[in-house]
PDB file of C-alpha atoms in Angstrom:
ATOM      1  CA  MET A   1      32.335  39.947  26.494  1.00  0.00           C
ATOM      2  CA  ALA A   2      31.443  36.756  28.384  1.00  0.00           C
ATOM      3  CA  ALA A   3      30.652  37.022  32.084  1.00  0.00           C
ATOM      4  CA  ILE A   4      32.833  35.847  34.951  1.00  0.00           C
ATOM      5  CA  THR A   5      31.746  32.407  36.195  1.00  0.00           C
ATOM      6  CA  VAL A   6      32.012  31.549  39.893  1.00  0.00           C
ATOM      7  CA  LEU A   7      31.554  27.934  41.012  1.00  0.00           C
ATOM      8  CA  ALA A   8      31.525  26.715  44.614  1.00  0.00           C
ATOM      9  CA  LEU A   9      32.381  23.020  44.984  1.00  0.00           C
ATOM     10  CA  THR A  10      31.436  21.376  48.279  1.00  0.00           C
ATOM     11  CA  GLY A  11      31.405  17.581  48.386  1.00  0.00           C
ATOM     12  CA  ASP A  12      29.099  16.491  45.545  1.00  0.00           C
ATOM     13  CA  THR A  13      27.511  19.923  45.196  1.00  0.00           C
ATOM     14  CA  VAL A  14      28.391  22.435  42.463  1.00  0.00           C
ATOM     15  CA  GLU A  15      26.771  25.862  42.778  1.00  0.00           C
ATOM     16  CA  ARG A  16      27.013  28.958  40.590  1.00  0.00           C
ATOM     17  CA  HIS A  17      27.359  32.294  42.368  1.00  0.00           C
ATOM     18  CA  PRO A  18      27.792  35.971  41.494  1.00  0.00           C
ATOM     19  CA  VAL A  19      31.274  37.505  41.746  1.00  0.00           C
ATOM     20  CA  ALA A  20      30.169  39.445  44.833  1.00  0.00           C
ATOM     21  CA  ASP A  21      29.916  36.121  46.759  1.00  0.00           C
ATOM     22  CA  VAL A  22      33.580  35.093  46.329  1.00  0.00           C
ATOM     23  CA  ALA A  23      34.795  36.454  49.700  1.00  0.00           C
ATOM     24  CA  THR A  24      31.944  34.716  51.558  1.00  0.00           C
ATOM     25  CA  LEU A  25      32.474  31.460  49.673  1.00  0.00           C
ATOM     26  CA  LEU A  26      36.152  31.397  50.650  1.00  0.00           C
ATOM     27  CA  GLU A  27      35.105  31.442  54.320  1.00  0.00           C
ATOM     28  CA  ARG A  28      33.005  28.275  53.951  1.00  0.00           C
ATOM     29  CA  PRO A  29      34.731  25.177  55.307  1.00  0.00           C
ATOM     30  CA  GLU A  30      35.374  22.371  52.813  1.00  0.00           C
ATOM     31  CA  THR A  31      34.485  24.599  49.838  1.00  0.00           C
ATOM     32  CA  LEU A  32      36.650  24.969  46.749  1.00  0.00           C
ATOM     33  CA  VAL A  33      35.988  28.101  44.686  1.00  0.00           C
ATOM     34  CA  TRP A  34      36.670  28.336  40.958  1.00  0.00           C
ATOM     35  CA  VAL A  35      36.499  31.724  39.276  1.00  0.00           C
ATOM     36  CA  ASP A  36      36.746  31.670  35.462  1.00  0.00           C
ATOM     37  CA  ILE A  37      37.488  35.101  33.967  1.00  0.00           C
ATOM     38  CA  PRO A  38      37.023  35.320  30.164  1.00  0.00           C
ATOM     39  CA  GLU A  39      39.027  38.568  29.954  1.00  0.00           C
ATOM     40  CA  CYS A  40      40.725  40.553  32.700  1.00  0.00           C
ATOM     41  CA  SER A  41      38.231  43.408  33.253  1.00  0.00           C
ATOM     42  CA  ASP A  42      38.199  46.082  35.966  1.00  0.00           C
ATOM     43  CA  GLU A  43      35.797  43.878  37.956  1.00  0.00           C
ATOM     44  CA  ALA A  44      38.241  40.973  37.699  1.00  0.00           C
ATOM     45  CA  VAL A  45      41.218  43.109  38.756  1.00  0.00           C
ATOM     46  CA  ALA A  46      39.254  44.367  41.780  1.00  0.00           C
ATOM     47  CA  MET A  47      38.441  40.794  42.814  1.00  0.00           C
ATOM     48  CA  LEU A  48      42.034  39.617  42.303  1.00  0.00           C
ATOM     49  CA  THR A  49      43.403  42.557  44.273  1.00  0.00           C
ATOM     50  CA  ASP A  50      40.827  43.213  46.996  1.00  0.00           C
ATOM     51  CA  VAL A  51      39.275  39.788  47.626  1.00  0.00           C
ATOM     52  CA  LEU A  52      42.066  37.318  46.836  1.00  0.00           C
ATOM     53  CA  ASP A  53      44.961  39.628  47.769  1.00  0.00           C
ATOM     54  CA  CYS A  54      46.915  38.551  44.703  1.00  0.00           C
ATOM     55  CA  HIS A  55      50.490  39.678  44.343  1.00  0.00           C
ATOM     56  CA  PRO A  56      50.679  42.817  42.143  1.00  0.00           C
ATOM     57  CA  LEU A  57      52.961  41.031  39.658  1.00  0.00           C
ATOM     58  CA  ALA A  58      50.436  38.185  39.348  1.00  0.00           C
ATOM     59  CA  VAL A  59      47.657  40.688  38.629  1.00  0.00           C
ATOM     60  CA  ARG A  60      49.866  42.409  36.051  1.00  0.00           C
ATOM     61  CA  ASP A  61      50.613  39.077  34.353  1.00  0.00           C
ATOM     62  CA  CYS A  62      46.869  38.309  34.184  1.00  0.00           C
ATOM     63  CA  MET A  63      46.181  41.669  32.529  1.00  0.00           C
ATOM     64  CA  GLN A  64      48.832  41.493  29.815  1.00  0.00           C
ATOM     65  CA  ARG A  65      49.898  39.090  27.103  1.00  0.00           C
ATOM     66  CA  ASN A  66      52.755  36.870  28.196  1.00  0.00           C
ATOM     67  CA  ARG A  67      54.886  35.506  25.388  1.00  0.00           C
ATOM     68  CA  VAL A  68      56.070  32.339  27.117  1.00  0.00           C
ATOM     69  CA  PRO A  69      54.634  29.872  29.624  1.00  0.00           C
ATOM     70  CA  ARG A  70      55.914  30.270  33.166  1.00  0.00           C
ATOM     71  CA  VAL A  71      55.324  29.432  36.800  1.00  0.00           C
ATOM     72  CA  ARG A  72      55.540  32.030  39.551  1.00  0.00           C
ATOM     73  CA  ILE A  73      55.343  31.152  43.228  1.00  0.00           C
ATOM     74  CA  TYR A  74      54.023  33.772  45.651  1.00  0.00           C
ATOM     75  CA  PRO A  75      53.565  33.475  49.434  1.00  0.00           C
ATOM     76  CA  HIS A  76      49.940  32.217  49.347  1.00  0.00           C
ATOM     77  CA  GLN A  77      49.368  31.295  45.708  1.00  0.00           C
ATOM     78  CA  GLN A  78      50.927  30.041  42.506  1.00  0.00           C
ATOM     79  CA  LEU A  79      50.591  31.524  39.026  1.00  0.00           C
ATOM     80  CA  LEU A  80      50.768  29.228  36.024  1.00  0.00           C
ATOM     81  CA  ILE A  81      50.814  30.833  32.566  1.00  0.00           C
ATOM     82  CA  LEU A  82      50.016  28.504  29.667  1.00  0.00           C
ATOM     83  CA  HIS A  83      49.227  28.851  25.967  1.00  0.00           C
ATOM     84  CA  GLY A  84      47.079  26.742  23.672  1.00  0.00           C
ATOM     85  CA  PRO A  85      47.145  26.838  19.865  1.00  0.00           C
ATOM     86  CA  GLU A  86      44.169  27.827  17.725  1.00  0.00           C
ATOM     87  CA  ARG A  87      44.490  27.683  13.945  1.00  0.00           C
ATOM     88  CA  GLY A  88      43.197  30.748  12.137  1.00  0.00           C
ATOM     89  CA  PRO A  89      41.381  30.600   8.785  1.00  0.00           C
ATOM     90  CA  SER A  90      44.535  31.271   6.751  1.00  0.00           C
ATOM     91  CA  GLY A  91      46.669  28.763   8.654  1.00  0.00           C
ATOM     92  CA  HIS A  92      47.991  31.345  11.105  1.00  0.00           C
ATOM     93  CA  VAL A  93      48.312  29.968  14.644  1.00  0.00           C
ATOM     94  CA  HIS A  94      46.978  32.046  17.525  1.00  0.00           C
ATOM     95  CA  TYR A  95      48.383  31.269  20.957  1.00  0.00           C
ATOM     96  CA  LEU A  96      45.561  31.585  23.450  1.00  0.00           C
ATOM     97  CA  GLU A  97      46.763  32.423  26.921  1.00  0.00           C
ATOM     98  CA  LEU A  98      45.283  30.796  30.009  1.00  0.00           C
ATOM     99  CA  ASP A  99      46.572  31.966  33.384  1.00  0.00           C
ATOM    100  CA  GLN A 100      45.812  30.016  36.562  1.00  0.00           C
ATOM    101  CA  LEU A 101      46.104  31.357  40.091  1.00  0.00           C
ATOM    102  CA  THR A 102      45.923  28.550  42.633  1.00  0.00           C
ATOM    103  CA  GLY A 103      45.527  29.152  46.360  1.00  0.00           C
ATOM    104  CA  ASP A 104      44.570  27.002  49.341  1.00  0.00           C
ATOM    105  CA  LYS A 105      40.819  27.196  48.624  1.00  0.00           C
ATOM    106  CA  TYR A 106      40.523  28.471  45.067  1.00  0.00           C
ATOM    107  CA  VAL A 107      41.534  28.373  41.442  1.00  0.00           C
ATOM    108  CA  VAL A 108      41.173  31.450  39.266  1.00  0.00           C
ATOM    109  CA  THR A 109      41.505  31.051  35.509  1.00  0.00           C
ATOM    110  CA  VAL A 110      42.082  34.161  33.407  1.00  0.00           C
ATOM    111  CA  HIS A 111      41.879  33.995  29.608  1.00  0.00           C
ATOM    112  CA  GLY A 112      43.610  36.384  27.254  1.00  0.00           C
ATOM    113  CA  PRO A 113      44.083  39.023  26.219  1.00  0.00           C
ATOM    114  CA  ILE A 114      42.232  37.527  23.283  1.00  0.00           C
ATOM    115  CA  ASN A 115      42.816  38.530  19.681  1.00  0.00           C
ATOM    116  CA  PRO A 116      39.540  39.948  18.273  1.00  0.00           C
ATOM    117  CA  ASN A 117      39.845  37.531  15.339  1.00  0.00           C
ATOM    118  CA  VAL A 118      39.538  34.540  17.700  1.00  0.00           C
ATOM    119  CA  PRO A 119      36.047  33.536  18.838  1.00  0.00           C
ATOM    120  CA  ILE A 120      35.630  33.638  22.628  1.00  0.00           C
ATOM    121  CA  GLU A 121      34.368  30.036  22.508  1.00  0.00           C
ATOM    122  CA  ALA A 122      37.817  28.900  21.327  1.00  0.00           C
ATOM    123  CA  ALA A 123      39.502  30.633  24.252  1.00  0.00           C
ATOM    124  CA  LEU A 124      37.071  29.131  26.774  1.00  0.00           C
ATOM    125  CA  ARG A 125      37.142  25.596  25.321  1.00  0.00           C
ATOM    126  CA  GLU A 126      39.196  23.868  28.030  1.00  0.00           C
ATOM    127  CA  THR A 127      37.565  25.539  31.010  1.00  0.00           C
ATOM    128  CA  GLU A 128      34.119  24.760  29.530  1.00  0.00           C
ATOM    129  CA  ILE A 129      35.089  21.084  29.214  1.00  0.00           C
ATOM    130  CA  VAL A 130      36.098  20.946  32.885  1.00  0.00           C
ATOM    131  CA  ARG A 131      33.046  22.974  33.993  1.00  0.00           C
ATOM    132  CA  ARG A 132      30.702  20.554  32.173  1.00  0.00           C
ATOM    133  CA  ARG A 133      32.426  17.592  33.863  1.00  0.00           C
ATOM    134  CA  LEU A 134      31.940  19.265  37.253  1.00  0.00           C
ATOM    135  CA  GLU A 135      28.313  20.209  36.687  1.00  0.00           C
ATOM    136  CA  GLY A 136      27.581  16.768  35.229  1.00  0.00           C
ATOM    137  CA  GLY A 137      28.954  15.026  38.327  1.00  0.00           C
ATOM    138  CA  ARG A 138      31.773  13.300  36.406  1.00  0.00           C
ATOM    139  CA  PHE A 139      34.603  15.110  38.237  1.00  0.00           C
ATOM    140  CA  ARG A 140      34.997  16.030  41.897  1.00  0.00           C
ATOM    141  CA  PRO A 141      38.409  17.531  42.662  1.00  0.00           C
ATOM    142  CA  GLY A 142      39.644  17.082  46.219  1.00  0.00           C
ATOM    143  CA  SER A 143      41.888  20.136  46.106  1.00  0.00           C
ATOM    144  CA  PRO A 144      42.566  23.261  44.071  1.00  0.00           C
ATOM    145  CA  PHE A 145      45.588  21.494  42.603  1.00  0.00           C
ATOM    146  CA  GLU A 146      43.425  18.645  41.256  1.00  0.00           C
ATOM    147  CA  LEU A 147      41.189  21.225  39.561  1.00  0.00           C
ATOM    148  CA  SER A 148      44.227  23.021  38.132  1.00  0.00           C
ATOM    149  CA  HIS A 149      45.563  19.680  36.886  1.00  0.00           C
ATOM    150  CA  ALA A 150      42.273  18.922  35.090  1.00  0.00           C
ATOM    151  CA  ILE A 151      42.315  22.305  33.343  1.00  0.00           C
ATOM    152  CA  THR A 152      45.977  21.940  32.399  1.00  0.00           C
ATOM    153  CA  SER A 153      45.343  18.392  31.109  1.00  0.00           C
ATOM    154  CA  ALA A 154      42.487  19.636  28.902  1.00  0.00           C
ATOM    155  CA  LEU A 155      44.831  22.252  27.433  1.00  0.00           C
ATOM    156  CA  SER A 156      47.552  19.625  26.925  1.00  0.00           C
ATOM    157  CA  HIS A 157      45.084  17.404  25.044  1.00  0.00           C
ATOM    158  CA  ARG A 158      44.312  20.286  22.667  1.00  0.00           C
ATOM    159  CA  LEU A 159      48.029  20.872  22.121  1.00  0.00           C
ATOM    160  CA  GLU A 160      48.547  17.167  21.427  1.00  0.00           C
ATOM    161  CA  SER A 161      45.665  17.093  18.904  1.00  0.00           C
ATOM    162  CA  PHE A 162      46.968  20.229  17.227  1.00  0.00           C
ATOM    163  CA  ILE A 163      50.468  18.758  16.848  1.00  0.00           C
ATOM    164  CA  GLU A 164      49.011  15.527  15.422  1.00  0.00           C
ATOM    165  CA  GLU A 165      46.983  17.562  12.907  1.00  0.00           C
ATOM    166  CA  LEU A 166      50.062  19.569  11.839  1.00  0.00           C
ATOM    167  CA  THR A 167      52.132  16.404  11.576  1.00  0.00           C
ATOM    168  CA  SER A 168      49.512  14.869   9.299  1.00  0.00           C
ATOM    169  CA  ASP A 169      49.463  17.984   7.083  1.00  0.00           C
ATOM    170  CA  VAL A 170      53.267  18.030   6.828  1.00  0.00           C
ATOM    171  CA  TRP A 171      53.370  14.298   6.104  1.00  0.00           C
ATOM    172  CA  GLN A 172      50.892  14.701   3.211  1.00  0.00           C
ATOM    173  CA  LEU A 173      52.902  17.586   1.752  1.00  0.00           C
ATOM    174  CA  GLU A 174      56.098  15.567   2.116  1.00  0.00           C
ATOM    175  CA  GLN A 175      54.496  12.596   0.313  1.00  0.00           C
ATOM    176  CA  ARG A 176      53.502  14.846  -2.586  1.00  0.00           C
ATOM    177  CA  VAL A 177      57.026  16.267  -2.876  1.00  0.00           C
ATOM    178  CA  THR A 178      58.819  12.922  -2.676  1.00  0.00           C
ATOM    179  CA  GLY A 179      56.251  11.320  -4.995  1.00  0.00           C
ATOM    180  CA  GLY A 180      56.598  14.106  -7.556  1.00  0.00           C
ATOM    181  CA  HIS A 181      52.861  14.949  -7.388  1.00  0.00           C
ATOM    182  CA  MET A 182      53.023  18.620  -6.506  1.00  0.00           C
ATOM    183  CA  GLY A 183      50.602  19.754  -9.191  1.00  0.00           C
ATOM    184  CA  ASN A 184      50.591  23.477  -9.937  1.00  0.00           C
ATOM    185  CA  PRO A 185      53.809  24.825  -8.315  1.00  0.00           C
ATOM    186  CA  GLU A 186      52.224  28.159  -7.337  1.00  0.00           C
ATOM    187  CA  GLU A 187      49.262  26.473  -5.634  1.00  0.00           C
ATOM    188  CA  PHE A 188      51.623  24.036  -3.914  1.00  0.00           C
ATOM    189  CA  LEU A 189      53.768  26.889  -2.584  1.00  0.00           C
ATOM    190  CA  GLU A 190      50.622  28.583  -1.286  1.00  0.00           C
ATOM    191  CA  GLU A 191      49.682  25.386   0.575  1.00  0.00           C
ATOM    192  CA  LEU A 192      53.157  25.264   2.117  1.00  0.00           C
TER     193      LEU A 192
END
């Protein structure tokens, strides 16, 4: 399992910290904290509950698979549940869940639960893109909501690319059917 990543963003500075520093980092003025949790472990639940005082329903939603995207508003934070597609080797589509808890000084991203057949790198793709932009100095969010927007936009770009790829596949199959060039019917049905 991949480790929890904690980033503290202050002005033009991006620092990595251990999970134990989250409470102290939240007390720093002008600091935005991003905690990226690859899978909701006991350590993650303790941080969500004890340090960030997350609503119990938000913690529950981060621990379990949620079938549909949703937004939940709690007194001092918002929960956004999103899904991104990942094509499996046989054409099966996995929906990778990415939960975001956004508060006044932090964003917490929680991935999963992740199907064991999906590589962890696929689940972390969007947060890694945003993290690299931060650490490379190409992105400096002014608020937790700007950081959440960047992560959500990265996920939307993947969804857009996936839909374009599926549309292209369907278009090619349609061209073969309407052109009468299906070839071996059994192989064609398998492709469909």
